[in-house]
Each structure stands twice: as C-alpha cells, then as structure tokens.
Amino acid sequence: MAFNDFFAGEIAVELLKQLLAISRKSCLCKSSADNLISSIEELLPIIDEIKYSGVELSAVRQSQLDRFSETLRGGIELARKVLASGRWNVYKNLQLARKMEKLEKQVSRFVSGPMQAHLLADVHHMRFETMERFDRLEGRLEQRLNSMKIGAGGWVEEAVKRMEVEEEASLGIIGGVGLDLGKNNVKKMIIGRDDLNVIGIWGIGGSGKTTLANEICKDNQVRSHFNDRILFLTVSQSPDVQQLRARIWGFLTGNEAMGYTNNLFVPQGTLQCEWGSGPRTLVVLDDVWSLPVLEQLIFRIPTYKTLVVSRFKFPANVVSEVYKVELLREDESMSLFCHSAFGQTSIPPTANETLVKQIVNECKGLPLAIKVIGASLRDQPEMYWASAKKRLLRGEPICESHENKLLERMAISVEYLCKKVKECFLDLGSFPEDKKIPLDVLINMWVEIHDIDEEEAFAILVELADKNLLTLVKDARVGDSYSSFYEICVTQHDVLRDLAIHLSNSGDVNERKRLLMPRRDAELPREWERNTDQPFNAQIVSVHTGEMREMDWFRMEFPKAEVLILNFSSNEYFLPPFIDDMPKLRALIVINYGTTEAILENFSAFTNLANLRSLWLEKVWAPQLTNLIVPFKNLQKLSMVLCKVNNSFHPSVLDLPLIFPRLSELIIDHCDDLIKLPVSICEVNSLQSLSITNCHQLCEMPANLGMLKKLQILRLYACPELKTLPPSIGELIGLKYLDISQCVNLRCLPKEIGKLASLEKIDMRECSQIMSLPTQTALSNLKSLKRVICDDEVSWQWKHLEKAMPDLYVQVAEKWYSLDWLDG
C-alpha cells in the first residue's frame, strides 16, 4: 500500500466507522472495538497534521508507517468479517474476538512506542535547529556589528538585529503549508527528474518567489544532491549578460575567479554539449525579465540544472516545467498581517476585527503587500485604519492583472509617512534595481538635501526598515569590521522600487523633483531630449547607462539639482557636460557596475562645482589631481571604493590642503594600487576621519601623521603590507577610535600610543605579529579607553589593565573570513 494513501486518512477513517458498528453490535468484540476507537481518534488529528504539512519523511519513518498502514488495512478486513459473522456461530466469533484483541495490542504498541519516539525525535530536531539558527544569528551579530560610530552605543546593532529576527519570524509564518508544499514540488523537479534541465518558479512580484528559491538552496537534501555546488545569481531588468555568463562558466569549470575578471574564454551562443557524467551543479537565476537574456544564460549540459525565478512564464521549450507560486490562503494572510501590524499571529481583543479582516481581504494574499500595509498601520489609531480601508476600497477589483494594481495599493503605505520620511523613501528609486546601496551614500545624500544630521538620517532609515519599505543588511564586502556606515548596505524589493519611481514620475518632466531612469539603457530617455528647451527643476538626477561618449550627451540645464547619481557599466565613461549647469550640486555619486575600473573623461566639468560637499567614486580610475586643479573649496567627504588611485595621490605633486581645504572625512577602500599616502595629507587640518581599508599594497603611513590634531577616527584594517605605525601617532590628541584589525604584518604598537588620552576603542584582531604590548605604565595613561578587541594571544596583557581601569572591556575576537563582497 502506498504511504500517501495512509496519510490521506482514508484507511483510519474507514476502520473507525467499522469499529463503531462493531461496538454497537458484537458483544464479544465490544471491549476491543472501544479501545481501538479511542486509539484511532487520537491518531486522526496527527494524521491530518502530517497530511497537510507537506513534509517529506525519512526512509526509516516511512517504512514504519507503511507497515502500520498495512496493519490498519488488515483491521478493516477483520472488522468486516466481525460484522458479517452470524450471532450463533460461537466458535468463529471467539476466533474473531482473539484477532480483534491482537489488533488492539498492535495499535496500542505503535501508539505508545514508535509514535512517541517520532514525536521525541521531532522535538529534538526542532530544538537543535532552532538553537543552531539563533546561535549563528547571535554570533554573526556580535562579531560583525557592535556599533555604528563613536558614541553610538549599540542602537545600530539593535536595529539590524531586529530586522533579521523580524525576517525570520515572517518566514516562519508564511513557511507553513504553502512554502513547504512549494519546496517539495520544486525539489521533486530538481532532484527527482533527470529529464528536466531547466525548471521555473513563476509568480507575481512580492509573492515569495525568491524566498522559495532561497529555501530550496538551503535545503539539506538539495545541498547534498549537488554536493554544495549551488550558484545563486540575480539577473534583474538591466543585466550585464556577459558578466553573468562568465560567472556561470567560471562556476561550471571550477575557475570561479575568471567569472569576476575575464569573459574572453566563455563559449559564445547557447552552449549545448555532451560532457558525460560531470559533477551535479545547480544555478539559480533570480528575477529574470527577458527571454533573450535567459536563453543566453542557459548552458544545456548533462548533470547541470538551472532554476529560473521570474514574474513571467517562459515557453516550455526553454523552461521545461514551472511551479506557480500561489498567493497566501485567508488564514495565512491573516497570520502574516497580524504579525506585521500587531506583533502576534492573531487579532488582539482590542482591535476592530471587522476592519482588520476588510483590510486583509484587500491585500489579496500578496505577502509583500500584506507585510508593507500591516507595518504601516502598526500602532496607529482606529480612525487611521478606517481611512486606510476607504482608500483601499476605492481601487478597482483585483483580477488577473493583480500586479498592475499593486503599486496603487502599496502607495497607501507611503502616503501616510511624514513628509521627510516619504521623501527619503522616494529617493531610493534613484538607484539601480537589485543592487546593494551603500548606506554611506544614502546618509550623505539625505544629509545634504533634507537638512538633517547623520543620526536623524539613520533613524529615518530604521523607520523605513521597520515598515518593510527597505531591508537593512550587513555588507560583508569589507570583511569583519566595525563602526562605519559604509560597511552596511540597503536593499529594496523591486516592487517597492517600482513604487518609488511610479510616485516620482508623475507630473511634467521638467518639474519633477527627481529625474530618474528606471533601468539601464544605451542612451538618455527621449522624453528628456524633447524637453531640453526648458530647464529641468529636479533636485536629484539619476542616470543609468552603459558606455557614454561626448556625442551621447545633449545639453540640459539643472538650476536646482543638488544630487547627481551616475550609474553605468563600461570601461570608459565621458562625464556629462551638463555638470557645468548644476551650480547647486552638493553630492556627486559615480558608480561603475562593470567588471573592470572605468577611465573617466571630462574632469574639466568639475570647475564649477564650488558647492560640492560629498564625492563618491566606485570602480573607476580616479582623476589625476595636480596643484593646478581648481580647489574643491567646500568638499567635506571623499570616498574612493575599488578604484585605481595611485596616479591621483602621487606624493610628489599634491598639495592636498590647497585642493581640499575643508575635507573632514576620507575613505579609501579596496584600492589595490595605493602604496603610500602623500605627505601633504598631514596638512589637511580639517580631517576628522581617515579610513584606508583593504588596501593590500599600502606599506607605510606618513611620518607626520600626528599633525592631524582634529582626527577622531583612524581605520587601517586589512592592510597586510603595513608593518609599522609612525611614532607621531601619539600626537593625535583627538583620536577616539583606532582600527588596525587584519594588518597581519604589523609588528607592534608604538609606545607613543599611551599618549592617546582621548582614545575610547581599539580594534586589533588578527594582528598575528603583535605578540606583546607597550609597558603597562604607558598603557595605563589611556584614561578614556573603554573597549579593546584583540586576539587571544595578547588578551591577557590587556586584561591586566582592567583592575586599574574598571570601565575597560577586553573582547577576544573569533576569526572570520568571507569573499561575499565579490558578489556586490
């Protein structure tokens, strides 16, 4: 008998009916029948629970339950014989009574034996998996996020931790029947069907497609089947197809580094070949929008499978079989909504039940809409809820074009935000889809255009995260480190990004506050070109293209523009001439999403940027700065990430105080050609924060570093060629935070470090060459020191200070490595 028949409940229900009849009719078998009725009634709820759980059982459990189902089937036959036996056939009735007693004992033994063992095993597995999950979460948070900036305490850590816990809780709510059944169905296609090479997950935006795909990738059975050879890639609306092909080909051939740097060796066209039996491999392509793009990313090779996640259903000759993600059932929708709105899985007694049900009904089972609308109504008065319901009811009924109405329905979540928070949400549409947005970029932009400080900007970010309008995550790209905005990033669901763009693009193009390109294109929008006869009054301008040459731009006037975001993917890029016509520009962000650093041209456009306060350059050749360049008179923050900078910072030609007279923060991250800093950097008296991180060729710091009397933060982590710190570091009288973690060749701390009376925190983890510290007498002068993070080998020397310095806390760090930043 098939196992699934048993768990359909048919055998147990039929046997129960027969036993009830026996109990009424047969005197000899009445006692056994009554006992069996009691046992079967106890089993039926468990049978129903397993029936609807969608959970796949182990082979041992399935074998035991198969045997038990055969026993119950035999019980049905026995019950029928009892009912058919004549009252006067005493001998036969005695035989049947003995068989009934034997059946009763078999059922009783199973209920009190194997069934109890199954329950105990389930409890043990649940407890172990839950504790393991929370241990990983706690460990990751403690290691990778202690505080945001000096004096920030732990409020940023708590915000990120709350977001991760909330996400886990939401997953637990929607991870019941629907998610488990979906996972089992997709697993059967992936590991149970050798004839299927391309499988699809299909559903509307926000329905949980990516969540399901992620759960598939984390499933132990799937991971074991593919021996952990699983690659997850986000494709998006504007993909770099060649780079994605290189990533896949590098993964298939075992040369993953090639996927980040070189696509010359990738076979062109749709690859189909017979390799025989190679290692099993699964590639997940998430957020696929285009059939031509998908066809270029499918390699039809035996033992290699592709899982395609998309809002669109592709032809059967491309995607062999598709699983459609269903919307949530009524009870699942209510549980998820109550979790978002009330922090529990049911309607509280104090809430208006009718009003809650009406609002949940208008969400139509879409998980993302439920979470966003529920979070926006949290802690709001009943009149606020009633107003929201009326606005929902004004929309047209949702039919097959549900997705087309989603933006209007989700816009309610934004309309009730206060003006400043709403403006910050709309700003998120300025960045490309499915890309991590460095938090530092957002904070800088909001500070400049919304007249707020960094603390308020971050509070707004946390509010948006609490309302499920964005996701605040740790960016592992820069490794395990602390205390900086640029080590955290923001992601946003593409439906929410569409909403921000939809709300920003209303009205006349020349009068829009944000002039945005929704996705990457080869040229500027024609709508912009048709309206160049009038000035554009946008405050934020965001451009997303490939390579741009001088002739690709047309003249545009931006008298009110304060932020310009240039997103592109190319090896060369001509800066737009209209920068000259942005007299109020305060923040310029240049990000290259290509595979190599891009050469920037037309830096003469910078001559009129007298009001520029923040400049972010990513994956470009930084401009060659000379003494002849027009000074950036008001530039306060300069960030260079993944850039080539050696030509820019040539020590012999720079007069940095002249070029950057007001610079307060300098960030140089993952710039692998930086060998030395120019000596003149020590004369930038306004500098308060200096971060040189992951620069693997940096070999020394300027001898006169101590001239930076206003410097409060000095980060030098992951600079393996750095062997010494200059003695003048002791003259940094304002220094509060020193990070030298992962400087593996740094040999010692200079004795002059004891002069840093303002120093509050030192991070020196993974400095394996530092085996001893300066004298206890020298270190005892660090009166402000509150926290030290170090390796176990030197921790005892720091702990000797704890008696003399009761406020000091010494933390022994665990080693942690990651290459996740390569997927940025």
Short mmCIF file of N, CA and C in Angstrom, two decimals, residues 420 424 427 439-458 460 485 539 562-563 586-587 613-614 636-637:
data_model
loop_
_atom_site.label_atom_id
_atom_site.label_comp_id
_atom_site.label_asym_id
_atom_site.label_seq_id
_atom_site.Cartn_x
_atom_site.Cartn_y
_atom_site.Cartn_z
N LYS A 420 9.09 64.15 5.41
CA LYS A 420 10.53 63.94 5.27
C LYS A 420 10.86 62.47 5.04
N CYS A 424 12.51 60.58 1.67
CA CYS A 424 13.66 59.67 1.71
C CYS A 424 13.33 58.34 1.03
N ASP A 427 13.55 58.76 -2.65
CA ASP A 427 14.94 58.87 -3.12
C ASP A 427 15.52 57.52 -3.50
N LEU A 439 25.11 52.29 2.54
CA LEU A 439 24.41 53.17 3.47
C LEU A 439 25.06 54.55 3.52
N ASP A 440 26.36 54.58 3.37
CA ASP A 440 27.08 55.85 3.40
C ASP A 440 26.59 56.78 2.30
N VAL A 441 26.30 56.22 1.13
CA VAL A 441 25.80 57.03 0.01
C VAL A 441 24.44 57.64 0.37
N LEU A 442 23.56 56.81 0.93
CA LEU A 442 22.23 57.31 1.30
C LEU A 442 22.31 58.38 2.38
N ILE A 443 23.09 58.08 3.41
CA ILE A 443 23.20 59.03 4.52
C ILE A 443 23.73 60.37 4.03
N ASN A 444 24.79 60.32 3.21
CA ASN A 444 25.37 61.57 2.68
C ASN A 444 24.34 62.35 1.88
N MET A 445 23.60 61.63 1.04
CA MET A 445 22.61 62.30 0.19
C MET A 445 21.51 62.93 1.02
N TRP A 446 20.99 62.18 1.99
CA TRP A 446 19.90 62.72 2.81
C TRP A 446 20.36 63.89 3.66
N VAL A 447 21.58 63.82 4.17
CA VAL A 447 22.09 64.94 4.97
C VAL A 447 22.17 66.21 4.13
N GLU A 448 22.59 66.06 2.88
CA GLU A 448 22.79 67.23 2.03
C GLU A 448 21.48 67.86 1.56
N ILE A 449 20.48 67.02 1.21
CA ILE A 449 19.30 67.60 0.55
C ILE A 449 18.09 67.75 1.48
N HIS A 450 18.12 67.09 2.64
CA HIS A 450 16.96 67.18 3.54
C HIS A 450 17.28 67.95 4.82
N ASP A 451 18.46 68.53 4.90
CA ASP A 451 18.84 69.37 6.04
C ASP A 451 18.67 68.63 7.37
N ILE A 452 19.24 67.43 7.45
CA ILE A 452 19.20 66.64 8.68
C ILE A 452 20.62 66.19 8.99
N ASP A 453 20.85 65.73 10.23
CA ASP A 453 22.17 65.22 10.58
C ASP A 453 22.20 63.71 10.38
N GLU A 454 23.36 63.09 10.59
CA GLU A 454 23.52 61.66 10.34
C GLU A 454 22.63 60.82 11.24
N GLU A 455 22.48 61.23 12.50
CA GLU A 455 21.67 60.46 13.43
C GLU A 455 20.21 60.43 12.99
N GLU A 456 19.68 61.56 12.56
CA GLU A 456 18.29 61.60 12.11
C GLU A 456 18.13 60.82 10.81
N ALA A 457 19.13 60.90 9.94
CA ALA A 457 19.08 60.15 8.69
C ALA A 457 18.99 58.66 8.96
N PHE A 458 19.80 58.19 9.91
CA PHE A 458 19.75 56.76 10.21
C PHE A 458 18.44 56.38 10.89
N ILE A 460 15.57 57.65 10.23
CA ILE A 460 14.61 57.52 9.13
C ILE A 460 14.80 56.18 8.43
N PHE A 485 29.39 53.55 8.51
CA PHE A 485 28.20 53.47 7.68
C PHE A 485 28.47 52.70 6.39
N GLN A 539 15.69 68.10 -8.19
CA GLN A 539 16.68 68.20 -7.11
C GLN A 539 17.67 67.03 -7.18
N GLU A 562 20.78 69.17 -6.76
CA GLU A 562 21.71 69.09 -5.62
C GLU A 562 22.41 67.74 -5.54
N VAL A 563 21.85 66.72 -6.19
CA VAL A 563 22.46 65.38 -6.19
C VAL A 563 22.47 64.85 -7.62
N ARG A 586 25.57 69.40 -4.65
CA ARG A 586 26.19 69.19 -3.33
C ARG A 586 26.72 67.76 -3.16
N ALA A 587 26.17 66.80 -3.90
CA ALA A 587 26.62 65.41 -3.78
C ALA A 587 26.71 64.79 -5.16
N ARG A 613 29.92 69.00 -1.74
CA ARG A 613 30.31 68.67 -0.37
C ARG A 613 30.64 67.18 -0.20
N SER A 614 30.12 66.34 -1.10
CA SER A 614 30.34 64.91 -0.97
C SER A 614 30.59 64.30 -2.35
N GLN A 636 33.65 68.08 1.76
CA GLN A 636 33.88 67.62 3.13
C GLN A 636 34.10 66.11 3.21
N LYS A 637 33.58 65.36 2.22
CA LYS A 637 33.71 63.91 2.29
C LYS A 637 34.08 63.35 0.93
#
